Amino acid sequence: MSMTIQDAGQVREGFPRPFTNTATNVFEQLSMTGKVVAITGAADGIGLAVVEAISEAGGNVALLYNSNKAAIERSQELAKKHNVKTQAYQVDVSESVQVEETVKKVVQDFGRIDVFVANAGMAISKPILEQTLPEYEQQMSVNVNGIVYCAKYAGELFKRQGFGNLIITSSISGHIVNVPVDQPVYNGSKAYVTHFGKSLAREWREFARVNIVSPGFFDTKMGASPLCINEAYRMSPMGRQGHVKEIKGLYLYLSSDASSYMTGSDVLIDGGYVLP
């Protein structure tokens, strides 16, 4: 039943809530000095770009990686270059116990986690009739289970802390059916985590913010495959893939106090690809 004007006009205890103590100066809002950010899939691609953005803004960074040990060297380089604290942790996000233990290790080393970026993902781009069930399970274990595990254990920490910020890397594939390559499992996994993130924004409203980033085609190993690269160029109003430097600012904004009034949003950054 809809509210009447009289019902809607009732004063409710606890509202309106106070404004945050976010700085007025926009550069101060974007500063990550003293904050701790954990990022999965941090060894390369978009994940590494996020690591760079946070460290360049003065934040301390936990680089979570699966198998690419380049994360260790990059961690050391960024710590020295930007005078921030960094540490690399090997973790398979599809294993819940590993995720739980890694979150504990990061807190032991850094004292807390202000922002958790659940970025790790994978794709096996095949039609469902050609994809094996183990291939399906592998994608779901990383793209869905991995996000859920990261959210669960980061969320438990955020609730104990009384504050936190979760950013989920999804994809435009959660919005559209990509062409010409059929990849229904990947697309479905991204649609799941997008709506999951929105739902968490509601669930965690008392202690944490949650937002989603849905990238289009970026020039990384997860970007457009040779089978569809020309179509990706044609479909994009910008006529190209994105460079990872073009996504750094978005993750910094969502990680920082500049986005203090933003939760439950799904931000498309795709060169206009989904417009046609």
Coordinates of C-alpha atoms in Angstrom, one line a residue:
M1 CA 0.0 0.0 0.0
S2 CA 1.3 3.4 -0.9
M3 CA 2.0 6.1 1.7
T4 CA -0.4 9.0 2.1
I5 CA 0.9 12.6 2.2
Q6 CA 0.2 12.5 5.9
D7 CA 2.2 9.3 6.4
A8 CA 5.2 10.6 4.4
G9 CA 5.2 13.8 6.5
Q10 CA 5.9 12.1 9.8
V11 CA 9.2 12.9 11.4
R12 CA 11.2 9.7 11.9
E13 CA 13.8 9.4 14.7
G14 CA 17.4 9.5 13.6
F15 CA 16.7 11.4 10.3
P16 CA 18.1 13.3 8.7
R17 CA 21.6 11.9 9.4
P18 CA 24.4 14.4 9.7
F19 CA 26.8 15.3 6.8
T20 CA 30.1 13.6 6.8
N21 CA 33.2 15.5 7.9
T22 CA 34.6 15.3 4.3
A23 CA 37.0 18.1 3.5
T24 CA 35.8 21.0 1.4
N25 CA 38.9 21.2 -0.8
V26 CA 38.6 18.7 -3.6
F27 CA 42.3 17.7 -3.6
E28 CA 42.0 16.9 0.0
Q29 CA 38.9 14.8 -0.6
L30 CA 40.9 12.8 -3.2
S31 CA 43.9 12.3 -0.9
M32 CA 44.4 8.7 0.3
T33 CA 47.1 9.5 2.8
G34 CA 47.0 7.2 5.8
K35 CA 44.3 4.9 4.2
V36 CA 44.7 1.2 3.6
V37 CA 43.4 -0.3 0.3
A38 CA 43.4 -4.0 -0.5
I39 CA 43.0 -5.0 -4.2
T40 CA 42.6 -8.4 -5.8
G41 CA 43.9 -9.2 -9.2
A42 CA 46.6 -6.5 -8.5
A43 CA 49.5 -7.9 -10.5
D44 CA 48.5 -6.4 -13.9
G45 CA 45.8 -4.8 -15.9
I46 CA 43.1 -2.8 -14.2
G47 CA 44.0 -4.1 -10.8
L48 CA 47.6 -2.8 -11.1
A49 CA 46.3 0.6 -12.4
V50 CA 44.2 0.9 -9.3
V51 CA 47.2 0.1 -7.1
E52 CA 49.1 2.8 -8.9
A53 CA 46.3 5.3 -8.4
I54 CA 46.0 4.7 -4.7
S55 CA 49.8 4.8 -4.1
E56 CA 50.1 8.0 -6.2
A57 CA 47.5 9.5 -4.0
G58 CA 49.4 8.6 -0.8
G59 CA 47.5 5.4 0.2
N60 CA 49.0 2.2 1.6
V61 CA 48.3 -0.8 -0.6
A62 CA 47.9 -4.5 -0.1
L63 CA 48.3 -6.2 -3.5
L64 CA 46.5 -9.5 -3.7
Y65 CA 47.4 -11.8 -6.6
N66 CA 46.8 -15.4 -7.6
S67 CA 49.9 -16.6 -9.6
N68 CA 51.6 -13.5 -11.2
K69 CA 54.5 -12.8 -8.9
A70 CA 55.2 -9.5 -10.6
A71 CA 53.0 -8.1 -7.9
I72 CA 55.8 -8.5 -5.4
E73 CA 58.2 -6.4 -7.5
R74 CA 55.6 -3.8 -8.3
S75 CA 54.8 -3.6 -4.6
Q76 CA 58.4 -2.8 -3.7
E77 CA 58.8 -0.3 -6.6
L78 CA 55.7 1.7 -5.6
A79 CA 56.6 1.7 -1.9
K80 CA 59.9 3.2 -2.7
K81 CA 58.6 5.6 -5.4
H82 CA 55.7 7.1 -3.4
N83 CA 56.9 6.5 0.2
V84 CA 53.9 4.4 1.1
K85 CA 53.5 1.0 2.8
T86 CA 52.8 -1.9 0.4
Q87 CA 52.7 -5.6 0.7
A88 CA 51.9 -8.4 -1.8
Y89 CA 49.8 -11.4 -0.7
Q90 CA 49.2 -14.6 -2.8
V91 CA 45.6 -15.7 -2.6
D92 CA 43.2 -17.8 -4.7
V93 CA 40.0 -15.9 -4.4
S94 CA 38.0 -19.0 -5.3
E95 CA 39.1 -20.6 -2.0
S96 CA 37.1 -19.1 0.9
V97 CA 39.6 -20.1 3.6
Q98 CA 42.4 -18.4 1.7
V99 CA 40.4 -15.2 1.4
E100 CA 39.5 -15.2 5.1
E101 CA 43.1 -15.8 6.1
T102 CA 44.4 -13.1 3.7
V103 CA 42.1 -10.5 5.1
K104 CA 43.3 -11.3 8.6
K105 CA 47.0 -11.0 7.4
V106 CA 46.4 -7.6 5.8
V107 CA 44.8 -6.3 9.0
Q108 CA 47.7 -7.7 11.1
D109 CA 50.2 -5.9 8.8
F110 CA 48.3 -2.7 8.2
G111 CA 46.0 -2.4 11.2
R112 CA 42.8 -2.1 9.2
I113 CA 41.3 -2.0 5.7
D114 CA 39.6 1.2 4.6
V115 CA 38.8 0.1 1.1
F116 CA 38.6 -3.4 -0.5
V117 CA 38.6 -3.6 -4.3
A118 CA 37.3 -7.0 -5.4
N119 CA 38.7 -6.9 -8.9
A120 CA 40.0 -10.4 -9.8
G121 CA 38.1 -12.1 -12.7
M122 CA 38.5 -14.4 -15.6
A123 CA 36.8 -15.3 -18.9
I124 CA 36.5 -18.4 -21.0
S125 CA 34.6 -17.0 -24.0
K126 CA 32.7 -19.9 -25.5
P127 CA 29.0 -20.6 -26.3
I128 CA 27.4 -22.7 -23.5
L129 CA 27.0 -25.7 -25.9
E130 CA 30.8 -25.7 -26.5
Q131 CA 31.8 -25.0 -22.9
T132 CA 32.6 -27.8 -20.5
L133 CA 31.1 -27.9 -17.1
P134 CA 34.5 -27.6 -15.5
E135 CA 35.1 -24.5 -17.5
Y136 CA 31.8 -23.1 -16.3
E137 CA 32.6 -23.9 -12.7
Q138 CA 36.0 -22.3 -13.0
Q139 CA 34.5 -19.0 -14.2
M140 CA 31.9 -19.0 -11.5
S141 CA 34.4 -19.9 -8.8
V142 CA 36.4 -16.8 -9.6
N143 CA 33.9 -14.3 -10.9
V144 CA 31.0 -15.0 -8.5
N145 CA 32.3 -17.0 -5.5
G146 CA 35.5 -15.0 -5.4
I147 CA 33.5 -11.7 -5.2
V148 CA 31.2 -13.2 -2.5
Y149 CA 34.1 -14.5 -0.4
C150 CA 35.9 -11.1 -0.6
A151 CA 32.7 -9.3 0.2
K152 CA 31.8 -11.5 3.2
Y153 CA 35.2 -11.3 4.9
A154 CA 35.8 -7.7 4.1
G155 CA 32.3 -6.9 5.1
E156 CA 32.7 -8.6 8.5
L157 CA 35.7 -6.5 9.1
F158 CA 34.0 -3.3 8.0
K159 CA 31.2 -4.0 10.5
R160 CA 33.6 -4.5 13.3
Q161 CA 35.5 -1.4 12.4
G162 CA 32.3 0.6 11.9
F163 CA 33.4 1.8 8.5
G164 CA 34.5 0.5 5.1
N165 CA 34.2 0.8 1.4
L166 CA 33.8 -2.1 -1.1
I167 CA 34.4 -1.6 -4.8
I168 CA 33.5 -4.5 -7.2
T169 CA 34.9 -4.7 -10.7
S170 CA 32.1 -6.0 -12.9
S171 CA 31.8 -5.5 -16.7
I172 CA 29.6 -4.0 -19.4
S173 CA 29.0 -7.7 -20.1
G174 CA 26.6 -7.6 -17.2
H175 CA 24.5 -5.1 -19.1
I176 CA 24.7 -6.3 -22.7
V177 CA 25.1 -9.5 -24.8
N178 CA 28.5 -9.1 -26.4
V179 CA 28.9 -9.7 -30.1
P180 CA 30.2 -11.5 -32.1
V181 CA 31.7 -13.9 -29.5
D182 CA 29.1 -15.8 -27.5
Q183 CA 30.0 -15.9 -23.8
P184 CA 26.8 -16.4 -21.7
V185 CA 28.6 -17.7 -18.6
Y186 CA 30.9 -14.8 -18.3
N187 CA 28.1 -12.3 -19.0
G188 CA 25.9 -14.0 -16.4
S189 CA 28.6 -14.0 -13.8
K190 CA 29.0 -10.2 -14.2
A191 CA 25.3 -9.6 -14.0
Y192 CA 25.3 -11.5 -10.8
V193 CA 28.1 -9.5 -9.1
T194 CA 26.6 -6.2 -10.3
H195 CA 23.3 -6.8 -8.6
F196 CA 25.0 -8.4 -5.6
G197 CA 26.9 -5.2 -5.1
K198 CA 23.8 -3.1 -5.3
S199 CA 22.2 -5.4 -2.7
L200 CA 25.1 -5.1 -0.4
A201 CA 24.9 -1.3 -0.5
R202 CA 21.5 -1.6 1.1
E203 CA 22.5 -4.4 3.5
W204 CA 25.6 -2.5 4.7
R205 CA 24.0 1.0 4.9
E206 CA 24.9 1.5 8.5
F207 CA 28.6 0.9 8.2
A208 CA 30.0 0.8 4.6
R209 CA 29.6 2.0 1.1
V210 CA 29.5 -0.4 -1.9
N211 CA 29.9 0.6 -5.6
I212 CA 30.5 -1.2 -8.8
V213 CA 32.7 -0.4 -11.8
S214 CA 31.6 -1.9 -15.1
P215 CA 34.5 -1.4 -17.6
G216 CA 34.2 -1.9 -21.3
F217 CA 37.1 -3.1 -23.5
F218 CA 40.5 -2.0 -22.1
D219 CA 43.8 -2.9 -23.7
T220 CA 44.7 -5.7 -21.2
K221 CA 44.8 -9.5 -21.3
M222 CA 41.1 -9.3 -20.4
G223 CA 40.3 -6.9 -23.2
A224 CA 38.8 -7.7 -26.6
S225 CA 40.0 -10.9 -28.2
P226 CA 41.4 -11.1 -31.7
L227 CA 38.1 -12.6 -32.7
C228 CA 36.1 -9.5 -31.8
I229 CA 38.6 -6.6 -31.7
N230 CA 37.5 -5.0 -34.9
E231 CA 33.9 -5.2 -33.9
A232 CA 34.9 -3.6 -30.6
Y233 CA 36.4 -0.7 -32.4
R234 CA 33.4 -0.3 -34.7
M235 CA 30.9 -0.5 -31.8
S236 CA 32.6 2.1 -29.7
P237 CA 31.9 5.8 -30.4
M238 CA 35.6 6.4 -29.5
G239 CA 36.7 3.8 -32.0
R240 CA 39.3 2.1 -29.7
Q241 CA 39.8 0.3 -26.5
G242 CA 40.6 2.1 -23.3
H243 CA 44.0 2.5 -21.8
V244 CA 44.3 1.5 -18.1
K245 CA 45.5 5.0 -17.2
E246 CA 42.0 6.2 -18.2
I247 CA 40.3 4.2 -15.4
K248 CA 42.6 5.1 -12.5
G249 CA 40.8 8.3 -11.6
L250 CA 37.5 6.5 -11.3
Y251 CA 38.7 4.0 -8.8
L252 CA 40.5 6.8 -6.9
Y253 CA 37.3 8.8 -6.8
L254 CA 35.3 5.8 -5.5
S255 CA 38.0 4.9 -2.9
S256 CA 38.3 8.4 -1.6
D257 CA 36.2 10.8 0.5
A258 CA 35.2 12.6 -2.7
S259 CA 32.6 9.9 -3.3
S260 CA 31.2 10.0 0.3
Y261 CA 27.6 10.4 -0.9
M262 CA 27.8 7.6 -3.4
T263 CA 26.7 4.0 -2.7
G264 CA 24.9 1.4 -4.7
S265 CA 26.1 2.9 -8.0
D266 CA 27.2 0.9 -11.1
V267 CA 29.5 3.1 -13.1
L268 CA 30.0 2.3 -16.8
I269 CA 33.4 3.3 -18.3
D270 CA 33.4 2.0 -21.8
G271 CA 34.0 4.7 -24.4
G272 CA 30.2 4.7 -25.1
Y273 CA 30.2 1.1 -26.2
V274 CA 26.8 0.2 -24.7
L275 CA 25.1 3.2 -26.4
P276 CA 24.2 1.6 -29.8

